[in-house]
Amino acid sequence: EIVMTQSPATLSVSPGERVTLSCRASESVSRNLAWHQQKPGQTPRLLIFAASTRATGVPARFSGSGSGTDYTLTISNLQPEDSAVYYCQQYNNWPPVTFGQGTRLEIK
Amino acid sequence: EEQLVESGGGLVQPGRSLRLSCVASGFTFGEYAMHWVRQAPGKGLEWVSGISWNSGSIGYVDSVKGRFIISRDNARNSLYLQMNSLRLEDTALYYCVKEYYGMDVWGQGTTVIVSS
């Protein structure tokens, strides 16, 4: 099973700043990596797939990068509505599909 | 609009069974793999089970192997999860999810509470 490890666990950042969230896989997932955003009380929403492709309707200030085992989600010009938990997910070769434990982002 | 609607959750005693259903609309259901993902109260996302478009490939997380069975009926645009021998730790919100380069469409979820 591929283990996904996200860092940091929590983050508190001011509006307008830029933040980078990290996700490391225990083995290569060949850019078969997605990022999901889950706001409090809401269903998860796909932000990024194939490591760097934004899903439909996702603002350009969300960007993904990485390869092999290391991936990042960068959010520029942070907005109050970006407060959420962000999960990375690998789908390289299921079963199983695996998620990271999540990074909780708080906008001050 | 692509949509997934789950049903079948509820309060059940340990050891009993429950069958979840998910009805899809707005896309060609039979062309996509589908998954069940759960989220225990206050916890993260956990993949439970997945099934390929033609049911030829099926997988489960280790904790539910031998207890849960995933299936689909492409003619009815429906996905199912038969949950047997339920445990306290199966308590969660269960999401039906469509796979397209990751998981691109999520249902609203159905809540399963296992309690005596």
XYZ file of N, CA and C in Angstrom:
672
model
N 0.837 -1.188 0.000
C 0.000 0.000 0.000
C 0.878 1.246 0.000
N 0.515 2.211 -0.853
C 1.251 3.473 -0.906
C 0.761 4.378 0.214
N 1.664 4.803 1.064
C 1.319 5.695 2.170
C 1.584 7.137 1.746
N 0.596 7.986 1.960
C 0.693 9.409 1.624
C 0.859 10.213 2.904
N 1.900 11.037 2.965
C 2.177 11.821 4.158
C 2.151 13.298 3.813
N 1.279 14.038 4.478
C 1.142 15.460 4.212
C 1.799 16.281 5.319
N 2.328 17.425 4.924
C 2.897 18.343 5.899
C 2.689 19.778 5.428
N 2.529 20.725 6.386
C 2.354 20.455 7.801
C 0.935 19.958 8.086
N 0.685 19.618 9.332
C -0.661 19.165 9.706
C -1.631 20.341 9.765
N -1.146 21.457 10.257
C -1.955 22.676 10.314
C -1.111 23.866 9.906
N -1.801 24.883 9.455
C -1.147 26.072 8.937
C -2.058 27.262 9.188
N -1.489 28.370 9.634
C -2.267 29.583 9.834
C -1.574 30.715 9.077
N -2.276 31.287 8.122
C -1.675 32.251 7.207
C -2.603 33.456 7.037
N -2.041 34.582 6.734
C -2.827 35.807 6.552
C -3.353 35.918 5.130
N -4.477 36.597 4.957
C -5.009 36.820 3.605
C -3.977 37.520 2.726
N -3.972 37.147 1.449
C -3.059 37.754 0.502
C -1.718 37.055 0.399
N -1.383 36.244 1.372
C -0.102 35.541 1.348
C -0.189 34.305 0.445
N 0.975 33.682 0.289
C 1.061 32.447 -0.494
C 1.472 31.322 0.436
N 0.912 30.134 0.183
C 1.206 28.993 1.040
C 1.481 27.762 0.169
N 2.373 26.906 0.680
C 2.692 25.671 -0.025
C 2.440 24.480 0.893
N 1.614 23.553 0.424
C 1.318 22.339 1.153
C 2.059 21.186 0.481
N 2.577 20.272 1.287
C 3.377 19.180 0.755
C 2.715 17.829 0.936
N 3.018 16.936 0.027
C 2.494 15.572 0.060
C 3.592 14.656 -0.454
N 3.925 13.671 0.345
C 4.972 12.721 -0.043
C 4.405 11.304 -0.061
N 4.694 10.598 -1.139
C 4.257 9.210 -1.280
C 5.391 8.263 -0.894
N 5.032 7.104 -0.390
C 6.049 6.132 0.030
C 6.737 5.463 -1.158
N 6.157 5.599 -2.344
C 6.789 5.177 -3.588
C 6.218 6.040 -4.704
N 6.839 5.991 -5.845
C 6.402 6.862 -6.937
C 4.941 6.600 -7.318
N 4.210 7.704 -7.533
C 2.834 7.586 -8.016
C 2.709 8.168 -9.427
N 3.839 8.449 -10.040
C 3.884 8.810 -11.465
C 2.928 9.946 -11.838
N 2.835 10.934 -10.990
C 1.978 12.110 -11.177
C 0.481 11.768 -11.183
N 0.139 10.576 -10.754
C -1.275 10.227 -10.582
C -1.711 10.668 -9.194
N -1.764 11.968 -9.036
C -1.926 12.600 -7.733
C -2.982 13.690 -7.849
N -3.925 13.669 -6.924
C -4.981 14.669 -6.892
C -4.966 15.397 -5.550
N -5.478 16.628 -5.583
C -5.678 17.414 -4.362
C -7.169 17.725 -4.227
N -7.686 17.556 -3.017
C -9.078 17.851 -2.724
C -9.154 18.879 -1.604
N -10.159 19.725 -1.688
C -10.421 20.727 -0.660
C -11.732 20.371 0.041
N -11.708 20.386 1.370
C -12.950 20.149 2.106
C -13.154 21.263 3.122
N -14.157 22.080 2.859
C -14.522 23.133 3.796
C -15.400 22.553 4.894
N -15.444 23.206 6.041
C -16.237 22.673 7.167
C -17.684 22.405 6.772
N -18.136 21.198 7.067
C -19.518 20.832 6.803
C -19.845 20.575 5.350
N -18.815 20.561 4.489
C -19.066 20.381 3.064
C -18.428 19.096 2.536
N -18.863 18.740 1.343
C -18.318 17.599 0.621
C -16.945 17.964 0.053
N -16.029 17.009 -0.010
C -14.749 17.309 -0.668
C -14.947 17.752 -2.111
N -14.018 18.549 -2.575
C -14.057 19.080 -3.941
C -12.698 18.861 -4.587
N -12.705 18.318 -5.783
C -11.449 18.112 -6.510
C -10.886 19.447 -6.971
N -9.630 19.703 -6.614
C -8.954 20.925 -7.047
C -7.999 20.656 -8.216
N -7.165 19.644 -8.037
C -6.061 19.360 -8.959
C -6.037 17.871 -9.255
N -5.806 17.507 -10.509
C -5.566 16.102 -10.850
C -4.342 16.026 -11.755
N -3.821 14.815 -11.908
C -2.581 14.629 -12.669
C -1.494 15.573 -12.175
N -1.450 15.760 -10.884
C -0.428 16.536 -10.175
C -0.497 18.045 -10.397
N -0.918 18.485 -11.598
C -0.819 19.915 -11.882
C -1.974 20.477 -12.712
N -2.971 19.685 -13.031
C -4.088 20.154 -13.851
C -5.240 20.596 -12.960
N -5.636 21.855 -13.111
C -6.762 22.337 -12.308
C -8.074 21.763 -12.805
N -8.918 21.386 -11.861
C -10.255 20.910 -12.216
C -11.101 22.093 -12.681
N -12.211 21.786 -13.314
C -13.095 22.813 -13.842
C -13.545 23.774 -12.751
N -13.385 25.053 -13.020
C -13.872 26.077 -12.107
C -12.936 26.433 -10.980
N -11.791 25.806 -10.912
C -10.837 26.089 -9.831
C -10.025 27.329 -10.200
N -9.952 28.303 -9.303
C -9.212 29.541 -9.617
C -7.740 29.285 -9.907
N -7.168 30.151 -10.729
C -5.775 29.988 -11.161
C -4.779 30.165 -10.020
N -5.231 30.709 -8.880
C -4.289 30.870 -7.775
C -3.978 29.554 -7.073
N -4.695 28.496 -7.458
C -4.370 27.150 -6.985
C -3.493 26.488 -8.049
N -2.329 25.988 -7.629
C -1.471 25.312 -8.583
C -0.815 24.101 -7.927
N -0.585 23.082 -8.729
C 0.041 21.869 -8.239
C 1.295 21.566 -9.024
N 2.227 20.914 -8.344
C 3.457 20.521 -9.015
C 4.009 19.274 -8.355
N 5.036 18.724 -8.988
C 5.706 17.577 -8.398
C 5.800 16.406 -9.340
N 6.547 15.411 -8.898
C 6.720 14.187 -9.664
C 7.271 13.116 -8.744
N 7.228 11.880 -9.220
C 7.767 10.802 -8.406
C 7.034 10.637 -7.094
N 7.721 10.967 -6.015
C 7.127 10.805 -4.686
C 6.755 12.119 -4.013
N 7.174 13.255 -4.537
C 6.988 14.533 -3.870
C 6.133 15.512 -4.675
N 5.098 16.027 -4.012
C 4.124 16.903 -4.665
C 3.782 18.084 -3.768
N 3.421 19.189 -4.403
C 3.032 20.366 -3.636
C 1.777 21.009 -4.228
N 1.014 21.602 -3.351
C -0.125 22.436 -3.720
C 0.203 23.842 -3.238
N 0.198 24.777 -4.145
C 0.481 26.166 -3.805
C -0.783 26.990 -3.998
N -1.096 27.789 -2.995
C -2.243 28.686 -3.081
C -1.710 30.101 -2.941
N -1.917 30.905 -3.963
C -1.439 32.288 -3.961
C -2.574 33.221 -3.580
N -2.198 34.414 -3.104
C -3.194 35.432 -2.787
C -4.349 34.831 -1.976
N -4.013 34.274 -0.840
C -4.997 33.565 -0.012
C -6.227 34.415 0.292
N -7.375 33.762 0.179
C -8.654 34.398 0.472
C -9.287 33.736 1.703
N -10.143 34.458 2.412
C -10.785 33.861 3.596
C -11.505 32.546 3.290
N -12.056 32.431 2.086
C -12.804 31.229 1.720
C -11.907 30.016 1.446
N -10.597 30.217 1.494
C -9.668 29.099 1.292
C -9.453 28.300 2.571
N -10.018 28.772 3.648
C -9.921 28.050 4.904
C -10.599 26.688 4.760
N -9.835 25.612 4.945
C -10.338 24.274 4.643
C -9.284 23.250 5.036
N -9.652 21.987 4.897
C -8.685 20.907 4.990
C -8.379 20.442 3.568
N -7.118 20.272 3.279
C -6.670 19.870 1.955
C -6.072 18.463 2.029
N -6.554 17.590 1.145
C -6.100 16.202 1.106
C -5.435 15.901 -0.230
N -4.305 15.217 -0.158
C -3.766 14.656 -1.396
C -4.248 13.204 -1.498
N -4.293 12.707 -2.722
C -4.816 11.363 -2.989
C -4.053 10.773 -4.172
N -3.576 9.551 -4.014
C -2.919 8.901 -5.143
C -3.872 7.894 -5.766
N -3.830 7.821 -7.094
C -4.655 6.869 -7.821
C -3.815 6.144 -8.866
N -2.548 5.967 -8.535
C -1.623 5.397 -9.512
C -1.960 3.966 -9.878
N -2.303 3.189 -8.890
C -2.547 1.770 -9.161
C -3.408 1.231 -8.029
N -4.732 1.381 -8.199
C -5.588 0.873 -7.116
C -6.039 -0.530 -7.457
N -6.394 -1.358 -6.485
C -6.468 -0.993 -5.057
C -5.124 -1.076 -4.367
N -5.004 -0.324 -3.248
C -6.020 0.613 -2.805
C -5.729 2.036 -3.282
N -6.744 2.845 -3.281
C -6.578 4.293 -3.369
C -6.179 4.760 -1.970
N -5.296 5.726 -1.858
C -4.930 6.211 -0.535
C -4.913 7.738 -0.494
N -5.318 8.247 0.659
C -5.332 9.683 0.926
C -4.262 10.018 1.952
N -3.798 11.250 1.892
C -3.008 11.762 2.988
C -3.917 12.081 4.160
N -3.310 12.406 5.290
C -4.104 12.657 6.503
C -4.714 14.048 6.528
N -4.316 14.880 5.559
C -4.891 16.221 5.469
C -4.029 17.302 6.088
N -4.114 18.487 5.515
C -3.518 19.708 6.079
C -4.638 20.695 6.324
N -4.749 21.140 7.551
C -5.793 22.119 7.896
C -5.220 23.514 7.724
N -5.835 24.295 6.865
C -5.384 25.657 6.571
C -6.355 26.654 7.183
N -5.813 27.497 8.028
C -6.612 28.553 8.661
C -6.162 29.894 8.124
N -7.111 30.718 7.752
C -6.811 32.071 7.307
C -7.052 32.998 8.488
N -6.013 33.689 8.883
C -6.101 34.521 10.096
C -7.094 35.665 9.932
N -25.622 18.478 -15.376
C -24.742 18.481 -14.202
C -24.558 17.045 -13.695
N -23.309 16.699 -13.464
C -23.018 15.368 -12.939
C -23.397 15.319 -11.458
N -24.128 14.267 -11.087
C -24.631 14.194 -9.726
C -24.646 12.761 -9.224
N -24.364 12.616 -7.942
C -24.425 11.326 -7.267
C -25.271 11.492 -6.007
N -26.231 10.592 -5.822
C -27.105 10.671 -4.659
C -27.092 9.331 -3.931
N -26.601 9.375 -2.694
C -26.510 8.166 -1.874
C -27.753 8.004 -1.009
N -28.002 6.766 -0.630
C -29.090 6.464 0.286
C -28.777 5.152 0.989
N -29.555 4.862 2.018
C -29.418 3.573 2.686
C -28.734 3.604 4.039
N -28.206 4.754 4.410
C -27.556 4.834 5.702
C -28.564 4.780 6.845
N -28.049 4.678 8.051
C -28.929 4.650 9.208
C -28.215 4.165 10.447
N -29.006 3.954 11.488
C -28.497 3.453 12.765
C -28.675 1.943 12.788
N -27.589 1.241 13.079
C -27.634 -0.221 13.056
C -26.795 -0.772 14.203
N -27.191 -1.914 14.711
C -26.449 -2.537 15.804
C -25.205 -3.258 15.285
N -24.200 -3.368 16.108
C -23.014 -4.133 15.696
C -23.400 -5.554 15.272
N -22.742 -5.994 14.200
C -23.002 -7.325 13.684
C -24.090 -7.399 12.634
N -24.878 -6.336 12.511
C -25.957 -6.333 11.540
C -25.474 -5.850 10.170
N -26.393 -5.805 9.220
C -26.042 -5.436 7.846
C -26.779 -4.186 7.397
N -26.234 -3.580 6.350
C -26.828 -2.395 5.750
C -26.404 -2.373 4.282
N -27.264 -1.890 3.416
C -26.906 -1.779 2.009
C -27.032 -0.333 1.570
N -25.923 0.231 1.126
C -25.921 1.586 0.602
C -26.133 1.560 -0.904
N -26.813 2.586 -1.391
C -27.027 2.740 -2.832
C -26.603 4.123 -3.261
N -26.257 4.230 -4.511
C -25.864 5.520 -5.091
C -26.399 5.558 -6.515
N -27.152 6.588 -6.825
C -27.689 6.756 -8.180
C -26.983 7.914 -8.849
N -26.506 7.673 -10.055
C -25.765 8.683 -10.806
C -26.629 9.302 -11.892
N -26.339 10.552 -12.199
C -27.015 11.230 -13.294
C -26.088 12.278 -13.892
N -26.352 12.642 -15.131
C -25.586 13.697 -15.770
C -24.318 13.245 -16.464
N -24.025 11.958 -16.428
C -22.862 11.418 -17.139
C -23.128 9.948 -17.471
N -22.298 9.399 -18.334
C -22.468 8.004 -18.752
C -21.843 7.107 -17.686
N -22.663 6.688 -16.750
C -22.203 5.958 -15.573
C -21.333 4.759 -15.940
N -21.732 4.022 -16.932
C -21.057 2.776 -17.284
C -19.654 2.939 -17.830
N -19.201 4.164 -18.022
C -17.868 4.399 -18.568
C -16.819 4.664 -17.493
N -17.222 4.746 -16.235
C -16.303 5.185 -15.190
C -16.205 4.199 -14.027
N -14.994 4.114 -13.480
C -14.848 3.424 -12.204
C -15.526 4.260 -11.125
N -15.969 3.573 -10.089
C -16.654 4.235 -8.989
C -16.087 3.751 -7.661
N -16.234 4.592 -6.647
C -15.660 4.274 -5.348
C -16.608 4.654 -4.215
N -16.370 4.030 -3.070
C -16.953 4.462 -1.809
C -15.808 4.962 -0.931
N -15.984 6.150 -0.386
C -15.009 6.763 0.516
C -15.764 7.156 1.775
N -15.184 6.921 2.929
C -15.876 7.270 4.165
C -15.070 8.246 4.997
N -15.788 8.896 5.890
C -15.167 9.866 6.782
C -15.805 9.730 8.155
N -15.050 9.204 9.086
C -15.524 9.087 10.460
C -15.612 10.485 11.075
N -16.440 10.656 12.075
C -16.615 11.984 12.679
C -15.290 12.604 13.102
N -15.016 13.787 12.580
C -13.808 14.516 12.930
C -12.522 13.966 12.348
N -12.629 13.010 11.450
C -11.438 12.359 10.887
C -11.275 12.684 9.407
N -10.229 12.104 8.818
C -9.945 12.336 7.419
C -10.693 11.384 6.502
N -10.334 11.450 5.231
C -10.979 10.631 4.217
C -10.319 9.260 4.153
N -11.143 8.235 4.047
C -10.638 6.859 3.938
C -11.342 6.168 2.785
N -10.557 5.720 1.822
C -11.109 4.920 0.722
C -11.573 3.584 1.272
N -12.775 3.169 0.875
C -13.357 1.923 1.356
C -13.306 0.834 0.280
N -13.768 1.193 -0.910
C -13.861 0.191 -1.964
C -14.007 0.870 -3.313
N -13.573 0.172 -4.351
C -13.714 0.686 -5.698
C -14.045 -0.425 -6.671
N -14.650 -0.041 -7.804
C -15.057 -1.017 -8.813
C -14.846 -0.394 -10.184
N -14.263 -1.146 -11.090
C -14.022 -0.639 -12.435
C -15.328 -0.536 -13.212
N -15.260 0.059 -14.396
C -16.466 0.331 -15.171
C -17.269 -0.930 -15.498
N -16.546 -2.044 -15.681
C -17.226 -3.290 -16.079
C -17.250 -4.324 -14.959
N -16.939 -3.863 -13.734
C -16.889 -4.747 -12.559
C -15.766 -5.771 -12.631
N -14.858 -5.598 -13.586
C -13.764 -6.548 -13.733
C -12.666 -6.398 -12.699
N -12.587 -5.228 -12.100
C -11.584 -4.970 -11.068
C -12.282 -4.388 -9.848
N -12.063 -5.012 -8.731
C -12.702 -4.606 -7.471
C -11.654 -4.621 -6.371
N -11.741 -3.666 -5.468
C -10.810 -3.635 -4.358
C -11.452 -3.108 -3.088
N -10.836 -3.450 -1.963
C -11.340 -3.049 -0.658
C -10.178 -2.658 0.238
N -10.444 -1.747 1.151
C -9.477 -1.492 2.205
C -9.437 -2.725 3.094
N -8.302 -2.994 3.688
C -8.132 -4.230 4.458
C -9.177 -4.380 5.559
N -9.563 -3.288 6.190
C -10.453 -3.367 7.344
C -11.867 -3.825 6.994
N -12.229 -3.822 5.713
C -13.586 -4.252 5.346
C -13.591 -5.497 4.484
N -12.431 -6.001 4.134
C -12.366 -7.211 3.305
C -13.071 -8.367 3.998
N -13.891 -9.075 3.221
C -14.657 -10.188 3.770
C -15.963 -9.776 4.414
N -16.180 -8.476 4.597
C -17.425 -7.996 5.225
C -18.260 -7.157 4.266
N -17.611 -6.361 3.430
C -18.311 -5.460 2.507
C -18.208 -6.003 1.083
N -19.244 -5.750 0.302
C -19.258 -6.131 -1.106
C -19.739 -4.961 -1.944
N -18.912 -4.559 -2.896
C -19.286 -3.484 -3.810
C -19.827 -4.102 -5.091
N -20.812 -3.435 -5.677
C -21.358 -3.893 -6.948
C -21.949 -2.708 -7.682
N -22.268 -2.923 -8.940
C -22.865 -1.851 -9.729
C -23.821 -2.439 -10.750
N -24.773 -1.618 -11.150
C -25.723 -1.981 -12.197
C -25.711 -0.830 -13.194
N -24.979 -1.011 -14.269
C -24.831 0.083 -15.236
C -26.157 0.423 -15.922
N -27.033 -0.545 -16.047
C -28.326 -0.268 -16.661
C -29.184 0.643 -15.784
N -28.957 0.586 -14.495
C -29.694 1.417 -13.543
C -28.894 2.611 -13.043
N -27.694 2.811 -13.618
C -26.832 3.929 -13.186
C -26.620 3.920 -11.673
N -26.400 2.748 -11.142
C -26.366 2.608 -9.697
C -25.147 1.854 -9.189
N -24.681 2.297 -8.039
C -23.567 1.687 -7.316
C -24.092 1.258 -5.955
N -23.565 0.145 -5.468
C -24.036 -0.381 -4.191
C -22.865 -0.750 -3.288
N -23.151 -0.769 -1.992
C -22.197 -1.290 -1.025
C -22.981 -2.093 0.009
N -22.806 -3.407 -0.041
C -23.414 -4.282 0.947
C -22.457 -4.390 2.124
N -22.911 -3.945 3.275
C -22.052 -3.926 4.467
C -22.578 -4.941 5.469
N -21.807 -5.970 5.716
C -22.179 -7.015 6.660
C -21.279 -6.973 7.889
N -21.718 -7.617 8.944
C -20.930 -7.706 10.187
C -20.383 -6.348 10.585
N -21.268 -5.382 10.646
C -20.836 -4.005 10.913
C -20.245 -3.877 12.303
N -19.233 -3.005 12.384
C -18.519 -2.755 13.631
C -18.687 -1.300 14.036
N -18.398 -1.032 15.303
C -18.484 0.346 15.788
C -17.623 1.271 14.933
N -16.465 0.783 14.528
C -15.519 1.619 13.783
C -15.934 1.857 12.326
N -17.036 1.265 11.895
C -17.565 1.550 10.561
C -18.449 2.800 10.560
N -18.686 3.363 11.727
C -19.485 4.580 11.820
C -18.808 5.705 11.044
N -19.524 6.273 10.089
C -18.937 7.300 9.230
C -19.973 7.836 8.257
N -19.584 8.905 7.597
C -20.321 9.412 6.444
C -19.728 8.725 5.217
N -20.553 8.078 4.447
C -20.091 7.309 3.288
C -20.420 8.079 2.014
N -19.366 8.370 1.256
C -19.515 9.090 0.000
C -19.407 8.128 -1.185
N -20.246 8.336 -2.153
C -20.124 7.698 -3.460
C -19.338 8.657 -4.339
N -18.338 8.151 -5.051
C -17.440 9.033 -5.785
C -17.149 8.483 -7.177
N -17.169 9.342 -8.158
C -16.819 8.981 -9.535
C -15.339 9.191 -9.748
N -14.729 8.261 -10.442
C -13.302 8.390 -10.724
C -13.064 8.913 -12.128
N -12.352 10.003 -12.200
C -11.822 10.497 -13.471
C -10.545 11.231 -13.133
N -9.414 10.618 -13.373
C -8.127 11.193 -12.972
C -8.212 11.656 -11.510
N -8.414 10.740 -10.639
C -8.674 11.077 -9.247
C -10.154 10.906 -9.008
N -10.674 11.674 -8.084
C -12.102 11.536 -7.774
C -12.763 12.872 -8.035
N -13.497 12.981 -9.129
C -13.911 14.303 -9.577
C -15.328 14.676 -9.217
N -16.173 13.703 -8.889
C -17.538 14.012 -8.488
C -17.845 13.242 -7.212
N -18.325 13.977 -6.204
C -18.649 13.396 -4.904
C -20.137 13.577 -4.632
N -20.755 12.546 -4.058
C -22.111 12.710 -3.573
C -22.100 13.451 -2.254
N -23.275 13.703 -1.722
C -23.391 14.387 -0.440
C -23.151 13.451 0.743
N -23.220 12.171 0.500
C -22.934 11.203 1.538
C -24.176 10.693 2.249
N -24.030 9.519 2.824
C -25.081 8.937 3.657
C -24.425 8.451 4.942
N -25.084 8.733 6.055
C -24.478 8.471 7.360
C -24.818 7.078 7.874
N -23.782 6.380 8.294
C -23.938 5.069 8.917
C -23.466 5.181 10.361
N -24.335 4.823 11.277
C -23.993 4.827 12.696
C -24.173 3.417 13.226
N -23.085 2.859 13.707
C -23.130 1.515 14.286
C -23.040 1.667 15.803
N -24.116 1.285 16.458
C -24.176 1.472 17.903
C -25.150 0.483 18.511
N -24.841 0.078 19.720
C -25.748 -0.841 20.417
C -26.746 -0.055 21.263
